[in-house]
PDB file of C-alpha atoms in Angstrom:
ATOM      1  CA  GLY U   1    -118.965   4.264  83.397  1.00 58.00           C
ATOM      2  CA  GLU U   2    -119.563   4.519  79.704  1.00 67.00           C
ATOM      3  CA  ASP U   3    -116.757   4.338  77.170  1.00 80.00           C
ATOM      4  CA  VAL U   4    -117.269   6.256  73.948  1.00 87.00           C
ATOM      5  CA  GLU U   5    -114.681   5.843  71.213  1.00 90.00           C
ATOM      6  CA  GLN U   6    -114.052   7.779  68.019  1.00 94.00           C
ATOM      7  CA  SER U   7    -111.319   7.766  65.424  1.00 90.00           C
ATOM      8  CA  LEU U   8    -108.915  10.656  66.013  1.00 91.00           C
ATOM      9  CA  PHE U   9    -108.701  12.230  62.603  1.00 95.00           C
ATOM     10  CA  LEU U  10    -110.554  12.483  59.296  1.00 97.00           C
ATOM     11  CA  SER U  11    -109.473  14.384  56.206  1.00 97.00           C
ATOM     12  CA  VAL U  12    -111.852  15.060  53.287  1.00 97.00           C
ATOM     13  CA  ARG U  13    -111.927  17.283  50.215  1.00 97.00           C
ATOM     14  CA  GLU U  14    -114.318  20.193  50.065  1.00 97.00           C
ATOM     15  CA  GLY U  15    -117.605  19.116  48.496  1.00 97.00           C
ATOM     16  CA  ASP U  16    -117.217  15.459  49.482  1.00 97.00           C
ATOM     17  CA  SER U  17    -119.213  13.751  52.221  1.00 97.00           C
ATOM     18  CA  SER U  18    -117.693  13.169  55.644  1.00 97.00           C
ATOM     19  CA  VAL U  19    -118.646  10.269  57.882  1.00 97.00           C
ATOM     20  CA  ILE U  20    -117.602  10.406  61.522  1.00 97.00           C
ATOM     21  CA  ASN U  21    -118.073   7.238  63.537  1.00 96.00           C
ATOM     22  CA  CYS U  22    -118.593   6.565  67.227  1.00 95.00           C
ATOM     23  CA  THR U  23    -118.942   3.403  69.284  1.00 93.00           C
ATOM     24  CA  TYR U  24    -120.252   3.275  72.807  1.00 87.00           C
ATOM     25  CA  THR U  25    -120.659   0.709  75.559  1.00 84.00           C
ATOM     26  CA  ASP U  26    -123.685   1.843  77.587  1.00 77.00           C
ATOM     27  CA  SER U  27    -126.912   0.944  75.781  1.00 73.00           C
ATOM     28  CA  SER U  28    -129.017   2.778  78.379  1.00 77.00           C
ATOM     29  CA  SER U  29    -128.251   6.203  76.898  1.00 77.00           C
ATOM     30  CA  THR U  30    -131.512   8.059  76.368  1.00 79.00           C
ATOM     31  CA  TYR U  31    -130.154  10.555  73.880  1.00 87.00           C
ATOM     32  CA  LEU U  32    -127.093  10.520  71.668  1.00 91.00           C
ATOM     33  CA  TYR U  33    -125.605  13.795  70.515  1.00 93.00           C
ATOM     34  CA  TRP U  34    -123.145  15.281  68.091  1.00 96.00           C
ATOM     35  CA  TYR U  35    -121.267  18.391  69.121  1.00 96.00           C
ATOM     36  CA  LYS U  36    -118.863  20.552  67.110  1.00 97.00           C
ATOM     37  CA  GLN U  37    -115.974  22.441  68.686  1.00 96.00           C
ATOM     38  CA  GLU U  38    -113.944  25.003  66.790  1.00 94.00           C
ATOM     39  CA  PRO U  39    -110.524  26.064  68.118  1.00 89.00           C
ATOM     40  CA  GLY U  40    -110.750  28.058  71.346  1.00 84.00           C
ATOM     41  CA  ALA U  41    -114.541  27.850  71.447  1.00 88.00           C
ATOM     42  CA  GLY U  42    -117.211  26.027  73.404  1.00 90.00           C
ATOM     43  CA  LEU U  43    -119.214  23.078  72.140  1.00 93.00           C
ATOM     44  CA  GLN U  44    -121.988  23.667  69.633  1.00 93.00           C
ATOM     45  CA  LEU U  45    -124.846  21.172  69.659  1.00 93.00           C
ATOM     46  CA  LEU U  46    -125.308  20.038  66.049  1.00 95.00           C
ATOM     47  CA  THR U  47    -127.981  17.417  66.345  1.00 94.00           C
ATOM     48  CA  TYR U  48    -129.216  14.622  68.550  1.00 92.00           C
ATOM     49  CA  ILE U  49    -131.113  11.389  68.189  1.00 92.00           C
ATOM     50  CA  PHE U  50    -133.409   9.690  70.644  1.00 90.00           C
ATOM     51  CA  SER U  51    -132.345   6.152  71.435  1.00 86.00           C
ATOM     52  CA  ASN U  52    -135.454   4.577  69.868  1.00 88.00           C
ATOM     53  CA  MET U  53    -134.713   6.134  66.466  1.00 89.00           C
ATOM     54  CA  ASP U  54    -132.540   4.694  63.689  1.00 92.00           C
ATOM     55  CA  MET U  55    -131.951   7.795  61.643  1.00 95.00           C
ATOM     56  CA  LYS U  56    -132.354  11.538  61.760  1.00 94.00           C
ATOM     57  CA  GLN U  57    -131.714  13.999  58.951  1.00 95.00           C
ATOM     58  CA  ASP U  58    -131.243  17.708  59.437  1.00 92.00           C
ATOM     59  CA  GLN U  59    -130.227  19.621  56.313  1.00 95.00           C
ATOM     60  CA  ARG U  60    -126.649  18.481  55.497  1.00 97.00           C
ATOM     61  CA  LEU U  61    -126.427  16.268  58.579  1.00 97.00           C
ATOM     62  CA  THR U  62    -127.560  12.651  58.793  1.00 97.00           C
ATOM     63  CA  VAL U  63    -127.282  10.676  62.019  1.00 97.00           C
ATOM     64  CA  LEU U  64    -127.468   6.893  61.932  1.00 97.00           C
ATOM     65  CA  LEU U  65    -127.876   4.793  65.064  1.00 95.00           C
ATOM     66  CA  ASN U  66    -127.295   1.051  65.166  1.00 93.00           C
ATOM     67  CA  LYS U  67    -128.270   0.021  68.671  1.00 90.00           C
ATOM     68  CA  LYS U  68    -127.407  -3.633  68.130  1.00 90.00           C
ATOM     69  CA  ASP U  69    -123.800  -2.762  67.296  1.00 91.00           C
ATOM     70  CA  LYS U  70    -123.753   0.312  69.619  1.00 90.00           C
ATOM     71  CA  HIS U  71    -122.607   2.421  66.706  1.00 94.00           C
ATOM     72  CA  LEU U  72    -123.464   6.037  65.946  1.00 95.00           C
ATOM     73  CA  SER U  73    -122.404   7.971  62.872  1.00 97.00           C
ATOM     74  CA  LEU U  74    -122.643  11.517  61.578  1.00 98.00           C
ATOM     75  CA  ARG U  75    -122.621  12.137  57.847  1.00 98.00           C
ATOM     76  CA  ILE U  76    -121.982  15.673  56.626  1.00 98.00           C
ATOM     77  CA  ALA U  77    -122.978  16.150  53.007  1.00 98.00           C
ATOM     78  CA  ASP U  78    -121.136  18.645  50.751  1.00 97.00           C
ATOM     79  CA  THR U  79    -118.469  19.285  53.395  1.00 98.00           C
ATOM     80  CA  GLN U  80    -117.262  22.885  53.529  1.00 97.00           C
ATOM     81  CA  THR U  81    -114.061  24.423  54.949  1.00 96.00           C
ATOM     82  CA  GLY U  82    -116.189  25.900  57.736  1.00 95.00           C
ATOM     83  CA  ASP U  83    -116.921  22.348  58.865  1.00 97.00           C
ATOM     84  CA  SER U  84    -113.292  21.929  59.953  1.00 97.00           C
ATOM     85  CA  ALA U  85    -113.451  21.350  63.698  1.00 97.00           C
ATOM     86  CA  ILE U  86    -113.409  18.623  66.340  1.00 97.00           C
ATOM     87  CA  TYR U  87    -116.590  16.574  66.499  1.00 98.00           C
ATOM     88  CA  PHE U  88    -117.663  14.855  69.707  1.00 97.00           C
ATOM     89  CA  CYS U  89    -120.339  12.228  70.013  1.00 95.00           C
ATOM     90  CA  ALA U  90    -121.954  11.952  73.428  1.00 93.00           C
ATOM     91  CA  GLY U  91    -124.528   9.895  75.247  1.00 89.00           C
ATOM     92  CA  SER U  92    -126.708  10.856  78.191  1.00 84.00           C
ATOM     93  CA  SER U  93    -127.724   8.604  81.040  1.00 77.00           C
ATOM     94  CA  GLU U  94    -128.741   9.422  84.628  1.00 73.00           C
ATOM     95  CA  GLN U  95    -127.972  13.156  84.584  1.00 74.00           C
ATOM     96  CA  LYS U  96    -124.578  12.641  82.977  1.00 83.00           C
ATOM     97  CA  VAL U  97    -123.360  13.165  79.464  1.00 87.00           C
ATOM     98  CA  THR U  98    -120.311  11.138  78.473  1.00 88.00           C
ATOM     99  CA  PHE U  99    -118.312  12.482  75.566  1.00 93.00           C
ATOM    100  CA  GLY U 100    -116.365  10.541  73.008  1.00 94.00           C
ATOM    101  CA  THR U 101    -112.693  11.108  72.434  1.00 93.00           C
ATOM    102  CA  GLY U 102    -113.342  13.507  69.560  1.00 96.00           C
ATOM    103  CA  THR U 103    -112.606  13.371  65.826  1.00 97.00           C
ATOM    104  CA  LYS U 104    -110.693  16.185  64.191  1.00 97.00           C
ATOM    105  CA  LEU U 105    -112.160  16.865  60.756  1.00 97.00           C
ATOM    106  CA  GLN U 106    -109.849  18.549  58.279  1.00 97.00           C
ATOM    107  CA  VAL U 107    -111.441  19.852  55.085  1.00 97.00           C
ATOM    108  CA  ILE U 108    -109.048  20.361  52.197  1.00 96.00           C
ATOM    109  CA  PRO U 109    -110.052  23.141  49.769  1.00 93.00           C
TER     110      PRO U 109
ATOM    111  CA  ASP T   1    -132.368  32.530  72.792  1.00 58.00           C
ATOM    112  CA  THR T   2    -130.149  29.453  73.149  1.00 64.00           C
ATOM    113  CA  GLU T   3    -127.196  31.323  74.595  1.00 90.00           C
ATOM    114  CA  VAL T   4    -125.122  30.466  77.613  1.00 96.00           C
ATOM    115  CA  THR T   5    -122.698  33.225  78.569  1.00 96.00           C
ATOM    116  CA  GLN T   6    -119.511  32.885  80.577  1.00 97.00           C
ATOM    117  CA  THR T   7    -117.191  35.476  82.097  1.00 97.00           C
ATOM    118  CA  PRO T   8    -114.346  36.103  81.990  1.00 97.00           C
ATOM    119  CA  LYS T   9    -113.160  34.705  78.635  1.00 96.00           C
ATOM    120  CA  HIS T  10    -109.605  34.425  79.894  1.00 97.00           C
ATOM    121  CA  LEU T  11    -108.222  34.323  83.438  1.00 97.00           C
ATOM    122  CA  VAL T  12    -104.652  34.145  84.689  1.00 96.00           C
ATOM    123  CA  MET T  13    -104.233  33.562  88.402  1.00 94.00           C
ATOM    124  CA  GLY T  14    -101.516  32.691  90.848  1.00 92.00           C
ATOM    125  CA  MET T  15    -101.703  29.698  93.128  1.00 91.00           C
ATOM    126  CA  THR T  16    -102.598  31.854  96.135  1.00 90.00           C
ATOM    127  CA  ASN T  17    -105.350  33.849  94.414  1.00 91.00           C
ATOM    128  CA  LYS T  18    -109.106  33.550  94.834  1.00 95.00           C
ATOM    129  CA  LYS T  19    -111.203  34.086  91.727  1.00 96.00           C
ATOM    130  CA  SER T  20    -114.639  33.168  90.417  1.00 97.00           C
ATOM    131  CA  LEU T  21    -115.992  32.033  87.078  1.00 98.00           C
ATOM    132  CA  LYS T  22    -119.518  33.048  86.157  1.00 98.00           C
ATOM    133  CA  CYS T  23    -122.128  31.455  83.921  1.00 98.00           C
ATOM    134  CA  GLU T  24    -125.574  32.709  82.975  1.00 98.00           C
ATOM    135  CA  GLN T  25    -128.482  31.382  80.928  1.00 97.00           C
ATOM    136  CA  HIS T  26    -131.962  32.793  80.317  1.00 91.00           C
ATOM    137  CA  MET T  27    -133.552  29.793  78.643  1.00 93.00           C
ATOM    138  CA  GLY T  28    -135.433  28.711  81.755  1.00 93.00           C
ATOM    139  CA  HIS T  29    -133.248  25.638  82.013  1.00 94.00           C
ATOM    140  CA  ARG T  30    -133.309  23.927  85.414  1.00 93.00           C
ATOM    141  CA  ALA T  31    -130.047  21.998  85.134  1.00 94.00           C
ATOM    142  CA  MET T  32    -126.605  23.568  84.921  1.00 96.00           C
ATOM    143  CA  TYR T  33    -123.172  22.007  84.650  1.00 96.00           C
ATOM    144  CA  TRP T  34    -119.480  22.713  85.010  1.00 97.00           C
ATOM    145  CA  TYR T  35    -116.986  20.857  82.824  1.00 97.00           C
ATOM    146  CA  LYS T  36    -113.205  20.966  82.610  1.00 97.00           C
ATOM    147  CA  GLN T  37    -111.550  20.449  79.238  1.00 96.00           C
ATOM    148  CA  LYS T  38    -107.829  19.940  78.704  1.00 95.00           C
ATOM    149  CA  ALA T  39    -106.303  20.450  75.271  1.00 91.00           C
ATOM    150  CA  LYS T  40    -107.199  17.788  72.697  1.00 87.00           C
ATOM    151  CA  LYS T  41    -109.432  15.982  75.214  1.00 92.00           C
ATOM    152  CA  PRO T  42    -113.205  15.723  75.654  1.00 94.00           C
ATOM    153  CA  PRO T  43    -114.920  17.726  78.403  1.00 95.00           C
ATOM    154  CA  GLU T  44    -114.935  16.106  81.828  1.00 94.00           C
ATOM    155  CA  LEU T  45    -117.943  16.617  84.063  1.00 94.00           C
ATOM    156  CA  MET T  46    -117.241  18.371  87.374  1.00 96.00           C
ATOM    157  CA  PHE T  47    -120.611  19.363  88.868  1.00 96.00           C
ATOM    158  CA  VAL T  48    -124.319  19.129  88.100  1.00 95.00           C
ATOM    159  CA  TYR T  49    -126.950  21.417  89.589  1.00 95.00           C
ATOM    160  CA  SER T  50    -130.595  20.451  89.270  1.00 93.00           C
ATOM    161  CA  TYR T  51    -133.237  22.935  90.419  1.00 94.00           C
ATOM    162  CA  GLU T  52    -130.484  24.978  92.110  1.00 95.00           C
ATOM    163  CA  LYS T  53    -129.298  22.045  94.203  1.00 95.00           C
ATOM    164  CA  LEU T  54    -126.001  20.250  93.739  1.00 96.00           C
ATOM    165  CA  SER T  55    -126.853  16.779  92.479  1.00 93.00           C
ATOM    166  CA  ILE T  56    -123.498  15.488  91.221  1.00 91.00           C
ATOM    167  CA  ASN T  57    -119.949  16.226  92.334  1.00 93.00           C
ATOM    168  CA  GLU T  58    -117.513  14.096  90.349  1.00 92.00           C
ATOM    169  CA  SER T  59    -115.002  13.898  93.215  1.00 92.00           C
ATOM    170  CA  VAL T  60    -113.701  17.364  92.401  1.00 96.00           C
ATOM    171  CA  PRO T  61    -111.029  18.767  94.783  1.00 96.00           C
ATOM    172  CA  SER T  62    -112.347  21.263  97.331  1.00 96.00           C
ATOM    173  CA  ARG T  63    -110.277  24.058  95.807  1.00 96.00           C
ATOM    174  CA  PHE T  64    -113.172  24.216  93.293  1.00 98.00           C
ATOM    175  CA  SER T  65    -116.382  25.371  94.940  1.00 97.00           C
ATOM    176  CA  PRO T  66    -119.591  25.672  92.887  1.00 98.00           C
ATOM    177  CA  GLU T  67    -122.494  27.912  93.733  1.00 97.00           C
ATOM    178  CA  CYS T  68    -125.929  28.338  92.157  1.00 97.00           C
ATOM    179  CA  PRO T  69    -127.418  31.613  93.477  1.00 95.00           C
ATOM    180  CA  ASN T  70    -130.561  31.273  91.334  1.00 93.00           C
ATOM    181  CA  SER T  71    -131.896  29.295  88.412  1.00 91.00           C
ATOM    182  CA  SER T  72    -130.099  31.487  85.846  1.00 95.00           C
ATOM    183  CA  LEU T  73    -126.670  31.762  87.428  1.00 97.00           C
ATOM    184  CA  LEU T  74    -123.873  29.353  88.164  1.00 98.00           C
ATOM    185  CA  ASN T  75    -120.549  30.291  89.713  1.00 98.00           C
ATOM    186  CA  LEU T  76    -117.333  28.384  90.215  1.00 98.00           C
ATOM    187  CA  HIS T  77    -115.155  29.726  93.019  1.00 98.00           C
ATOM    188  CA  LEU T  78    -111.454  28.995  92.722  1.00 97.00           C
ATOM    189  CA  HIS T  79    -108.909  29.022  95.531  1.00 95.00           C
ATOM    190  CA  ALA T  80    -105.361  27.734  95.885  1.00 94.00           C
ATOM    191  CA  LEU T  81    -105.328  26.174  92.426  1.00 95.00           C
ATOM    192  CA  GLN T  82    -102.443  24.216  90.968  1.00 95.00           C
ATOM    193  CA  PRO T  83    -100.808  24.689  87.548  1.00 96.00           C
ATOM    194  CA  GLU T  84    -102.386  21.404  86.412  1.00 96.00           C
ATOM    195  CA  ASP T  85    -105.806  23.032  86.878  1.00 97.00           C
ATOM    196  CA  SER T  86    -105.096  25.183  83.827  1.00 97.00           C
ATOM    197  CA  ALA T  87    -107.776  24.283  81.280  1.00 97.00           C
ATOM    198  CA  LEU T  88    -110.888  25.494  79.477  1.00 97.00           C
ATOM    199  CA  TYR T  89    -113.812  25.574  81.906  1.00 98.00           C
ATOM    200  CA  LEU T  90    -117.152  25.095  80.220  1.00 97.00           C
ATOM    201  CA  CYS T  91    -120.591  25.781  81.581  1.00 97.00           C
ATOM    202  CA  ALA T  92    -123.687  24.136  80.125  1.00 95.00           C
ATOM    203  CA  SER T  93    -127.404  24.097  80.780  1.00 95.00           C
ATOM    204  CA  SER T  94    -130.312  21.869  79.853  1.00 92.00           C
ATOM    205  CA  GLN T  95    -134.067  21.839  80.301  1.00 89.00           C
ATOM    206  CA  GLY T  96    -133.874  18.825  82.559  1.00 81.00           C
ATOM    207  CA  THR T  97    -131.013  16.526  83.400  1.00 75.00           C
ATOM    208  CA  ALA T  98    -131.728  14.091  80.570  1.00 73.00           C
ATOM    209  CA  GLY T  99    -131.967  16.441  77.615  1.00 77.00           C
ATOM    210  CA  GLU T 100    -129.568  18.156  75.269  1.00 86.00           C
ATOM    211  CA  GLN T 101    -127.036  20.484  76.842  1.00 90.00           C
ATOM    212  CA  TYR T 102    -126.155  23.917  75.532  1.00 92.00           C
ATOM    213  CA  PHE T 103    -122.640  25.104  76.175  1.00 94.00           C
ATOM    214  CA  GLY T 104    -121.109  28.481  76.828  1.00 95.00           C
ATOM    215  CA  PRO T 105    -117.903  29.606  75.088  1.00 95.00           C
ATOM    216  CA  GLY T 106    -115.793  28.730  78.116  1.00 96.00           C
ATOM    217  CA  THR T 107    -113.249  30.460  80.330  1.00 97.00           C
ATOM    218  CA  ARG T 108    -109.605  29.775  79.477  1.00 96.00           C
ATOM    219  CA  LEU T 109    -107.888  29.505  82.865  1.00 97.00           C
ATOM    220  CA  THR T 110    -104.136  29.645  83.348  1.00 97.00           C
ATOM    221  CA  VAL T 111    -102.681  29.016  86.805  1.00 96.00           C
ATOM    222  CA  THR T 112     -99.128  30.319  87.263  1.00 94.00           C
TER     223      THR T 112
END
């Protein structure tokens, strides 16, 4: 099965940019996703990128995909306190979505 | 409407109880999923339904029994659970089985 790894924790100051990184092993993933989970809540789909794309921008969010290095990143511009949450990257292949280990983003006011 | 609803929000049950979790979506999605999530861990896939038929069972113990009565509803029947089954149970749906999944808020289950 696929392994998807993320760093456990990231702390940034309000107004700065956050970059959350993800590495994966299965290059056959059709889509790669970023989900946000606030405490006690379900997962909110933030954005996704098709595997033949290198970059996708959606308002404050920028997703970069490096297929050669199997590396996915999510950049959040002008990070706000409301962005504090756990962020999961995920890849889909053959009906299954495999989630990364999750990165807890702490935004310091 | 990109909403997936789940009931109940919280459930406490004894090891001899029988209970059911419910999930509903009205987005016309043809794939629905059950996930289990333990604290500080990513969701783990349990079951996938595609066009109301069970297509994936990730070797889940038989004390968890899924049911898809129609294309909008997904149930998870629980019987004789163990304390280690306590977790957040998440339902999700997607247009097909390869596209983005939309999650419900989850049911927080505690087995005593």
